[in-house]
XYZ file of C-alpha atoms in Angstrom:
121
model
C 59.555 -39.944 43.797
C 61.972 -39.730 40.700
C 63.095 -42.633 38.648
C 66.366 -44.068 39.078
C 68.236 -46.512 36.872
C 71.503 -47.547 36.364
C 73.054 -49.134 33.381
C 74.587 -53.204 34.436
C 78.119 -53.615 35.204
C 80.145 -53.564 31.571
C 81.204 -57.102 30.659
C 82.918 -57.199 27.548
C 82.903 -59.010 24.374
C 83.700 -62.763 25.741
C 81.639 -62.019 28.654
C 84.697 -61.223 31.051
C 84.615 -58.675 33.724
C 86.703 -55.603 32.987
C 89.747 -56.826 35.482
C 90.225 -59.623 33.566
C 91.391 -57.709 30.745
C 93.895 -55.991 33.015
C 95.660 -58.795 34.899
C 96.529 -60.913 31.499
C 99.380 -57.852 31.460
C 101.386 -59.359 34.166
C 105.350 -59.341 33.873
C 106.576 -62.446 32.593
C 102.962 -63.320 30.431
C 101.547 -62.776 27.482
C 98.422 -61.548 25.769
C 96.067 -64.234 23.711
C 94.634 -62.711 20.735
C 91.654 -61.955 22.447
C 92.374 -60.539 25.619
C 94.334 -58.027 22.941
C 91.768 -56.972 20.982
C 89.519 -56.620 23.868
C 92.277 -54.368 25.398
C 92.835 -52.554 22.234
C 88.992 -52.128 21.860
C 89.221 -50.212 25.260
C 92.202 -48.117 24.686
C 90.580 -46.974 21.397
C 87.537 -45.808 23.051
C 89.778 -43.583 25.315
C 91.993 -42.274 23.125
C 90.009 -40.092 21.268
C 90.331 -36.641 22.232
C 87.029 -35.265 23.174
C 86.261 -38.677 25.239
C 89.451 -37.873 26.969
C 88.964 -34.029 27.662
C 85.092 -35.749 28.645
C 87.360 -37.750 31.367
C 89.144 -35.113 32.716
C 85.822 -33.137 33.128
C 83.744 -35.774 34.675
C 87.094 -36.375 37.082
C 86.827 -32.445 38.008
C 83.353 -32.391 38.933
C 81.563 -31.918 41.729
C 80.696 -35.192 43.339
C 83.206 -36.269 40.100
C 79.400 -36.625 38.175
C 77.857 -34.670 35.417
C 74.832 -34.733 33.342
C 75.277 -33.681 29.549
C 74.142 -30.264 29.682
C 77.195 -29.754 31.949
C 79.442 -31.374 29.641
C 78.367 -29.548 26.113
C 79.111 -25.907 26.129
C 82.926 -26.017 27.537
C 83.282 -28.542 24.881
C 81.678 -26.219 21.922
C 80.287 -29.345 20.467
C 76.414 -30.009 19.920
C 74.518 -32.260 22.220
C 73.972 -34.664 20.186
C 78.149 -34.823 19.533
C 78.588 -35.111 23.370
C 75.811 -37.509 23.937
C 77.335 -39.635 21.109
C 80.593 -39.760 22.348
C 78.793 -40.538 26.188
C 77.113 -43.629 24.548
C 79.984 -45.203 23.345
C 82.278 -44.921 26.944
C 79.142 -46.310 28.334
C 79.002 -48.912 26.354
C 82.379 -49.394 26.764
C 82.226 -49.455 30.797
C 83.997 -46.571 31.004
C 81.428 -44.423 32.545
C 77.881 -45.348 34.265
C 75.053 -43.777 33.204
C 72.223 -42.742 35.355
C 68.442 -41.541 35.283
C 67.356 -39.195 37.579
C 63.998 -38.198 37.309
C 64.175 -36.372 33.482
C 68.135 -35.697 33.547
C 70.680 -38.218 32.790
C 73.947 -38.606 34.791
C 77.438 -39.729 33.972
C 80.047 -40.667 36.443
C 83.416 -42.843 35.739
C 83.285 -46.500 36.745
C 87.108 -46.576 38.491
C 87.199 -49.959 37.829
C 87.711 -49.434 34.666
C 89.766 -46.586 35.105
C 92.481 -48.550 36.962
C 92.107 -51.039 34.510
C 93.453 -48.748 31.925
C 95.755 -46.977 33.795
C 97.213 -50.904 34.714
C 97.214 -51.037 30.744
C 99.625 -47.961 30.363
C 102.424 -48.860 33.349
């Protein structure tokens, strides 16, 4: 029987779960310094480019999954490029990361993807 393990539920920096972050932007409050850098600290791993065309891919999939072989050649970056950018929305809690057997799977944690799309409205 293969392996299987899956990387915890993100909590970030101060230890709160991701919808924290996304309910202290409520009409009529405001954001404490830290609930802003933790939301800016989010956004930023997002906005780059190739972590959002990564997005859009993993969203597109089959069974919305993808391991990082999948990912690398429609990017025409090296696999060690893709895997790097992979690492950091994982550690972000933007994707979930899982071990099957010798291959490695990504999928998008929709938590956190309604969390930042609560950000942008």
């Amino acid at each position: 029987m293969d392996s299987v393990s899956v990387t915890p539920q993100y909590r970030g920096p101060v230890g709160e779960p991701a919808e924290v972050a996304a309910r202290s932007l409520t009409p009529g409050t405001s954001l404490t310094r830290d609930d802003a850098e933790r939301l800016a600290g989010l956004l930023r791993v997002v906005s780059d480019p190739t972590r959002l065309q990564l997005l859009s891919m993993l969203l597109a999939a089959p069974d919305a999954e993808a391991n990082v072989t999948d990912l690398t050649e429609p990017l025409d970056l090296t696999q060690p490029t893709v895997s790097h950018h992979l690492r950091l929305m994982v550690e972000a809690g933007v994707l979930r990361r899982e071990r099957r057997g010798k291959q490695v799977w990504f999928s998008i944690v929709p938590e956190r993807l309604a969390a930042i799309a609560d950000i942008l409205r």
